[in-house]
């Protein structure tokens, strides 16, 4: 029997990779689509799956639309990837962030509980919840200390997931994913901002790249690898929480070095530090310990940071070649 999956955030980076992964596994994939003015299907189109997803109008802020989406999709598995996901914006739109990223997750959990409490639920939790880190390497038992309104909202969603599991017996799992990137990453996030700038500079379209705190360290992996872990969590007998990470950390500075070197340039010649991109409170370093996922899910990352950044620079170079004149 074909399984039905319902994905919020289907138009985002992870939504696109997860849709492709699930379609390849034979799922009928239903995506909750928030109403937007501009074309939001470009990522699904780039992966060649835009026509294979069944779209359902809905918004994380409207629980009735999520109940309707549960009814229409007859979902066996629900992946809550929708969020206001850009940390920087969460200081200027903290209420929206709390509502979409925090309350939105509770809305999805309620829709699951009301329509089909046997459906399995995945919450897109984040290493941003560790914030001011309380252990050198963060795992499932590391205490949280969020440093942004986004991190605070995600913490609510995470604990709601745990609470629905414990209160109602929902098969609800929380994936604490560290930063993951790809050629489909939004251009506001630092890796893509850098790879896009590298391609533009190489093509003579840009002279400099303005960045904030390049001493921040992140544990970066490839989104294509990470969505497989999401699926794997929902195939386990019991729901649980898992850290998904590579176990290595790199500064933004070194990531820049890799990206510029990929096309034979030196980052020092182009990067300009601009206070505009510093955050009111920073997460200085993230470094995950994915041992539990390795052990229980058999999951392991397959893509090094150099491969990932190379892939992103190449994709941005290709996009510039094919842009309309
Ligand atoms: P993304 O590219 O920013 O995608 C976010 C998705 O949420 C988009 O499809 C967006 O739709 C949708 N969305 C926003 N507001 C909505 C609303 N009110 N109702 C319904 N949908 C709404 O994020 P991503 O990188 O794919 O990440 C997926 C999830 O994992 C997010 O929850 C993110 O916070 C979390 N996460 C990401 C990372 C990472 O490094 N990528 C790490 C840990 C956790 P529109 O585009 O139409 O607005
Ligand atoms: N975006 C951005 N732009 N970040 C910059 C810049 C810049 O110009 N200059 C320095 N940085 C630093 C940020 O201060 C941060 O320390 C680091 O680069 C990474 O920033 P982002 O790429 O915006 O990602 P993030 O770590 O804040 O958040 C991402 O990862 C989280 C998981 O840890 C997002 O995908 C979140 O949704 C996700 O939960």
Tab-separated table of C-alpha atoms in Angstrom, residues 27-320:
chain	number	residue	atom	x	y	z
A	27	UNK	CA	5.371	7.679	-1.048
A	28	UNK	CA	2.546	9.910	-2.170
A	29	UNK	CA	3.932	13.288	-1.074
A	30	UNK	CA	1.541	16.049	-0.043
A	31	UNK	CA	2.938	19.506	0.617
A	32	UNK	CA	1.339	22.274	2.662
A	33	UNK	CA	1.721	25.418	0.557
A	34	UNK	CA	1.447	28.822	2.180
A	35	UNK	CA	0.058	31.429	-0.207
A	36	UNK	CA	2.899	33.552	-1.590
A	37	UNK	CA	3.193	36.175	-4.322
A	38	UNK	CA	6.240	34.849	-6.127
A	39	UNK	CA	7.267	31.500	-7.572
A	40	UNK	CA	8.106	29.257	-4.663
A	41	UNK	CA	8.473	25.969	-6.526
A	42	UNK	CA	11.963	26.628	-7.942
A	43	UNK	CA	13.717	24.198	-5.623
A	44	UNK	CA	11.298	21.351	-6.327
A	45	UNK	CA	11.670	22.167	-10.017
A	46	UNK	CA	15.481	22.056	-9.804
A	47	UNK	CA	15.224	18.561	-8.322
A	48	UNK	CA	12.717	17.561	-11.026
A	49	UNK	CA	9.877	16.721	-8.614
A	50	UNK	CA	7.615	19.805	-8.710
A	51	UNK	CA	4.947	18.006	-10.751
A	52	UNK	CA	4.971	14.910	-8.536
A	53	UNK	CA	3.994	16.616	-5.265
A	54	UNK	CA	0.330	17.128	-4.384
A	55	UNK	CA	-0.090	20.636	-3.008
A	56	UNK	CA	-2.570	21.581	-0.314
A	57	UNK	CA	-3.216	25.237	0.552
A	58	UNK	CA	-2.424	25.847	4.175
A	59	UNK	CA	-0.543	27.889	6.712
A	60	UNK	CA	1.108	26.995	10.003
A	61	UNK	CA	-0.782	29.874	11.592
A	62	UNK	CA	-4.169	28.403	10.666
A	63	UNK	CA	-4.834	25.146	12.514
A	64	UNK	CA	-8.024	24.527	10.535
A	65	UNK	CA	-6.007	24.455	7.314
A	66	UNK	CA	-3.681	21.880	8.896
A	67	UNK	CA	-6.604	19.721	10.012
A	68	UNK	CA	-7.910	19.914	6.446
A	69	UNK	CA	-4.446	18.972	5.109
A	70	UNK	CA	-4.361	15.932	7.435
A	71	UNK	CA	-7.805	14.880	6.194
A	72	UNK	CA	-7.032	15.359	2.485
A	73	UNK	CA	-3.612	13.692	2.608
A	74	UNK	CA	-4.617	10.815	4.921
A	75	UNK	CA	-1.054	11.167	6.142
A	76	UNK	CA	0.809	8.248	7.681
A	77	UNK	CA	3.861	10.424	8.283
A	78	UNK	CA	3.957	14.163	8.949
A	79	UNK	CA	7.147	16.209	8.613
A	80	UNK	CA	6.946	19.675	10.142
A	81	UNK	CA	9.692	21.557	8.281
A	82	UNK	CA	7.844	24.869	7.944
A	83	UNK	CA	9.271	27.776	9.926
A	84	UNK	CA	10.524	31.325	9.865
A	85	UNK	CA	14.009	29.842	9.723
A	86	UNK	CA	16.389	32.779	9.329
A	87	UNK	CA	17.955	33.580	12.704
A	88	UNK	CA	18.786	37.201	11.785
A	89	UNK	CA	15.169	38.083	11.014
A	90	UNK	CA	13.968	36.595	14.282
A	91	UNK	CA	15.123	39.709	16.174
A	92	UNK	CA	13.146	42.052	13.904
A	93	UNK	CA	10.063	39.780	13.715
A	94	UNK	CA	10.059	37.984	17.075
A	95	UNK	CA	6.287	37.642	17.357
A	96	UNK	CA	5.878	36.194	13.865
A	97	UNK	CA	8.773	33.844	14.613
A	98	UNK	CA	7.170	32.703	17.873
A	99	UNK	CA	3.867	32.126	16.113
A	100	UNK	CA	5.094	30.359	12.962
A	101	UNK	CA	8.099	28.495	14.364
A	102	UNK	CA	6.778	27.818	17.875
A	103	UNK	CA	2.964	27.822	17.906
A	104	UNK	CA	2.929	26.547	14.291
A	105	UNK	CA	4.451	23.271	15.473
A	106	UNK	CA	1.777	22.937	18.181
A	107	UNK	CA	-0.857	23.545	15.496
A	108	UNK	CA	0.539	20.653	13.453
A	109	UNK	CA	0.702	18.417	16.524
A	110	UNK	CA	-2.929	19.265	17.303
A	111	UNK	CA	-3.971	18.473	13.727
A	112	UNK	CA	-2.217	15.094	14.018
A	113	UNK	CA	-3.770	14.366	17.417
A	114	UNK	CA	-7.278	15.297	16.253
A	115	UNK	CA	-7.306	13.668	12.792
A	116	UNK	CA	-5.048	10.607	13.117
A	117	UNK	CA	-3.086	10.087	16.300
A	118	UNK	CA	-1.426	7.020	14.775
A	119	UNK	CA	0.368	9.182	12.183
A	120	UNK	CA	4.082	9.561	12.850
A	121	UNK	CA	5.375	13.090	13.384
A	122	UNK	CA	8.775	14.677	12.756
A	123	UNK	CA	9.741	18.063	14.213
A	124	UNK	CA	12.566	20.039	12.584
A	125	UNK	CA	14.462	20.992	15.723
A	126	UNK	CA	17.815	22.695	15.604
A	127	UNK	CA	21.299	23.041	17.062
A	128	UNK	CA	20.398	26.728	17.512
A	129	UNK	CA	18.640	25.527	20.707
A	130	UNK	CA	22.100	24.828	22.213
A	131	UNK	CA	23.012	28.498	21.625
A	132	UNK	CA	25.436	29.392	24.384
A	133	UNK	CA	26.821	25.904	24.465
A	134	UNK	CA	26.885	24.007	27.765
A	135	UNK	CA	29.190	21.217	26.516
A	136	UNK	CA	32.081	21.236	24.058
A	137	UNK	CA	30.310	18.655	21.874
A	138	UNK	CA	26.540	18.789	21.932
A	139	UNK	CA	24.389	15.662	22.056
A	140	UNK	CA	20.823	14.727	23.064
A	141	UNK	CA	21.576	15.240	26.765
A	142	UNK	CA	23.235	18.670	26.479
A	143	UNK	CA	21.173	21.407	28.184
A	144	UNK	CA	19.696	24.058	25.894
A	145	UNK	CA	20.464	27.804	26.059
A	146	UNK	CA	18.918	29.536	23.034
A	147	UNK	CA	20.397	32.877	21.977
A	148	UNK	CA	17.824	34.154	19.470
A	149	UNK	CA	14.038	34.527	19.277
A	150	UNK	CA	14.257	31.779	16.638
A	151	UNK	CA	16.052	29.470	19.078
A	152	UNK	CA	13.481	30.227	21.768
A	153	UNK	CA	10.577	29.463	19.400
A	154	UNK	CA	12.231	26.220	18.277
A	155	UNK	CA	12.707	25.191	21.887
A	156	UNK	CA	8.960	25.530	22.445
A	157	UNK	CA	8.296	23.360	19.384
A	158	UNK	CA	10.840	20.797	20.559
A	159	UNK	CA	9.356	20.485	24.032
A	160	UNK	CA	5.837	20.386	22.588
A	161	UNK	CA	6.943	17.396	20.499
A	162	UNK	CA	8.356	15.630	23.559
A	163	UNK	CA	5.238	16.546	25.535
A	164	UNK	CA	2.784	15.197	22.913
A	165	UNK	CA	4.790	11.978	22.862
A	166	UNK	CA	4.592	11.682	26.649
A	167	UNK	CA	1.029	13.006	27.071
A	168	UNK	CA	-0.826	11.430	24.155
A	169	UNK	CA	1.482	8.605	23.083
A	170	UNK	CA	2.074	10.212	19.699
A	171	UNK	CA	4.932	8.755	17.650
A	172	UNK	CA	6.553	12.196	17.662
A	173	UNK	CA	10.302	12.557	17.075
A	174	UNK	CA	12.514	15.601	17.189
A	175	UNK	CA	15.567	15.819	14.949
A	176	UNK	CA	18.106	18.217	16.417
A	177	UNK	CA	19.805	19.050	13.155
A	178	UNK	CA	22.986	21.069	12.903
A	179	UNK	CA	23.456	23.480	9.969
A	180	UNK	CA	22.949	21.818	6.621
A	181	UNK	CA	23.415	23.454	3.276
A	182	UNK	CA	23.122	22.763	-0.437
A	183	UNK	CA	22.842	24.540	-3.785
A	184	UNK	CA	19.172	25.038	-2.806
A	185	UNK	CA	20.024	27.009	0.350
A	186	UNK	CA	18.348	30.435	0.650
A	187	UNK	CA	20.745	33.260	-0.326
A	188	UNK	CA	20.451	34.945	3.101
A	189	UNK	CA	22.270	32.106	4.902
A	190	UNK	CA	26.020	32.564	5.112
A	191	UNK	CA	27.248	29.602	3.024
A	192	UNK	CA	25.014	30.459	0.078
A	193	UNK	CA	25.679	34.184	0.477
A	194	UNK	CA	29.369	33.340	0.103
A	195	UNK	CA	29.075	30.873	-2.797
A	196	UNK	CA	26.789	33.228	-4.717
A	197	UNK	CA	29.227	36.099	-4.144
A	198	UNK	CA	32.173	33.952	-5.254
A	199	UNK	CA	30.395	33.139	-8.526
A	200	UNK	CA	29.429	36.778	-9.068
A	201	UNK	CA	32.928	38.062	-8.261
A	202	UNK	CA	34.491	35.481	-10.585
A	203	UNK	CA	32.129	36.684	-13.333
A	204	UNK	CA	32.923	40.357	-12.699
A	205	UNK	CA	29.416	41.128	-11.362
A	206	UNK	CA	30.427	41.998	-7.776
A	207	UNK	CA	33.536	43.564	-6.238
A	208	UNK	CA	33.341	42.698	-2.533
A	209	UNK	CA	31.480	40.544	-0.029
A	210	UNK	CA	30.209	42.137	3.189
A	211	UNK	CA	29.949	39.751	6.152
A	212	UNK	CA	29.478	39.902	9.921
A	213	UNK	CA	31.179	37.643	12.472
A	214	UNK	CA	33.468	35.390	10.445
A	215	UNK	CA	34.960	33.844	13.589
A	216	UNK	CA	31.696	32.014	14.349
A	217	UNK	CA	32.020	28.234	13.979
A	218	UNK	CA	29.433	25.886	12.582
A	219	UNK	CA	29.064	22.127	12.081
A	220	UNK	CA	27.993	22.146	8.421
A	221	UNK	CA	26.650	19.135	6.512
A	222	UNK	CA	24.799	18.459	3.261
A	223	UNK	CA	20.984	18.783	3.326
A	224	UNK	CA	20.600	15.779	0.990
A	225	UNK	CA	22.173	13.575	3.674
A	226	UNK	CA	20.174	15.109	6.522
A	227	UNK	CA	16.659	14.516	5.134
A	228	UNK	CA	17.416	10.781	5.082
A	229	UNK	CA	17.881	10.924	8.854
A	230	UNK	CA	14.438	12.569	9.227
A	231	UNK	CA	12.790	9.699	7.387
A	232	UNK	CA	14.808	7.136	9.280
A	233	UNK	CA	13.586	8.522	12.638
A	234	UNK	CA	9.984	7.871	11.632
A	235	UNK	CA	10.773	4.258	10.674
A	236	UNK	CA	11.903	3.415	14.244
A	237	UNK	CA	9.643	1.382	16.506
A	238	UNK	CA	9.642	4.086	19.176
A	239	UNK	CA	9.797	7.834	18.725
A	240	UNK	CA	12.862	9.595	20.102
A	241	UNK	CA	15.148	12.619	19.721
A	242	UNK	CA	18.360	12.541	17.696
A	243	UNK	CA	21.264	14.899	17.041
A	244	UNK	CA	22.220	14.982	13.361
A	245	UNK	CA	25.627	16.524	12.671
A	246	UNK	CA	29.006	15.830	11.070
A	247	UNK	CA	31.086	16.073	14.265
A	248	UNK	CA	33.443	18.702	12.823
A	249	UNK	CA	33.297	22.463	13.145
A	250	UNK	CA	34.730	25.198	10.926
A	251	UNK	CA	34.839	28.989	11.095
A	252	UNK	CA	32.928	31.120	8.615
A	253	UNK	CA	36.382	32.471	7.718
A	254	UNK	CA	37.685	29.016	6.710
A	255	UNK	CA	34.473	28.289	4.825
A	256	UNK	CA	35.100	31.508	2.849
A	257	UNK	CA	38.658	30.414	2.171
A	258	UNK	CA	37.406	27.096	0.741
A	259	UNK	CA	34.771	28.808	-1.427
A	260	UNK	CA	37.077	31.460	-2.936
A	261	UNK	CA	39.924	28.964	-3.426
A	262	UNK	CA	37.545	26.756	-5.409
A	263	UNK	CA	37.717	29.305	-8.250
A	264	UNK	CA	41.339	30.322	-7.654
A	265	UNK	CA	40.648	33.443	-5.561
A	266	UNK	CA	41.764	34.585	-2.079
A	267	UNK	CA	38.964	35.518	0.312
A	268	UNK	CA	41.104	38.203	1.987
A	269	UNK	CA	40.991	40.216	-1.245
A	270	UNK	CA	37.173	40.476	-1.226
A	271	UNK	CA	35.650	40.002	2.243
A	272	UNK	CA	34.766	43.207	4.105
A	273	UNK	CA	33.544	43.094	7.707
A	274	UNK	CA	30.292	45.020	8.109
A	275	UNK	CA	28.720	45.608	11.559
A	276	UNK	CA	25.280	45.451	9.932
A	277	UNK	CA	25.604	41.655	9.803
A	278	UNK	CA	26.549	41.142	13.448
A	279	UNK	CA	23.766	39.724	15.613
A	280	UNK	CA	22.499	41.078	18.952
A	281	UNK	CA	23.565	37.781	20.548
A	282	UNK	CA	25.770	35.280	18.745
A	283	UNK	CA	26.059	31.512	18.812
A	284	UNK	CA	29.840	31.392	18.718
A	285	UNK	CA	30.361	27.719	18.122
A	286	UNK	CA	28.337	24.608	17.335
A	287	UNK	CA	29.756	21.106	17.214
A	288	UNK	CA	27.485	18.081	17.270
A	289	UNK	CA	27.975	14.518	18.405
A	290	UNK	CA	25.884	12.288	16.124
A	291	UNK	CA	26.875	9.014	17.860
A	292	UNK	CA	23.279	8.071	18.747
A	293	UNK	CA	22.104	8.524	15.135
A	294	UNK	CA	25.080	6.524	13.901
A	295	UNK	CA	24.317	3.759	16.379
A	296	UNK	CA	20.503	3.607	16.263
A	297	UNK	CA	19.613	4.903	12.795
A	298	UNK	CA	22.716	3.716	10.966
A	299	UNK	CA	22.943	7.254	9.634
A	300	UNK	CA	26.228	8.925	8.728
A	301	UNK	CA	27.082	12.047	6.743
A	302	UNK	CA	28.612	11.387	3.313
A	303	UNK	CA	29.689	14.842	2.177
A	304	UNK	CA	32.727	16.811	3.391
A	305	UNK	CA	32.588	20.584	3.781
A	306	UNK	CA	34.961	21.057	0.812
A	307	UNK	CA	32.750	18.872	-1.380
A	308	UNK	CA	29.641	20.697	-0.190
A	309	UNK	CA	31.010	24.202	-0.760
A	310	UNK	CA	32.501	23.125	-4.113
A	311	UNK	CA	29.093	21.797	-5.161
A	312	UNK	CA	27.436	25.088	-4.141
A	313	UNK	CA	29.981	27.301	-5.925
A	314	UNK	CA	29.698	25.162	-9.080
A	315	UNK	CA	25.895	25.404	-9.001
A	316	UNK	CA	26.028	29.195	-8.614
A	317	UNK	CA	28.547	29.466	-11.453
A	318	UNK	CA	26.222	27.386	-13.675
A	319	UNK	CA	23.201	29.494	-12.730
A	320	UNK	CA	25.057	32.657	-13.735
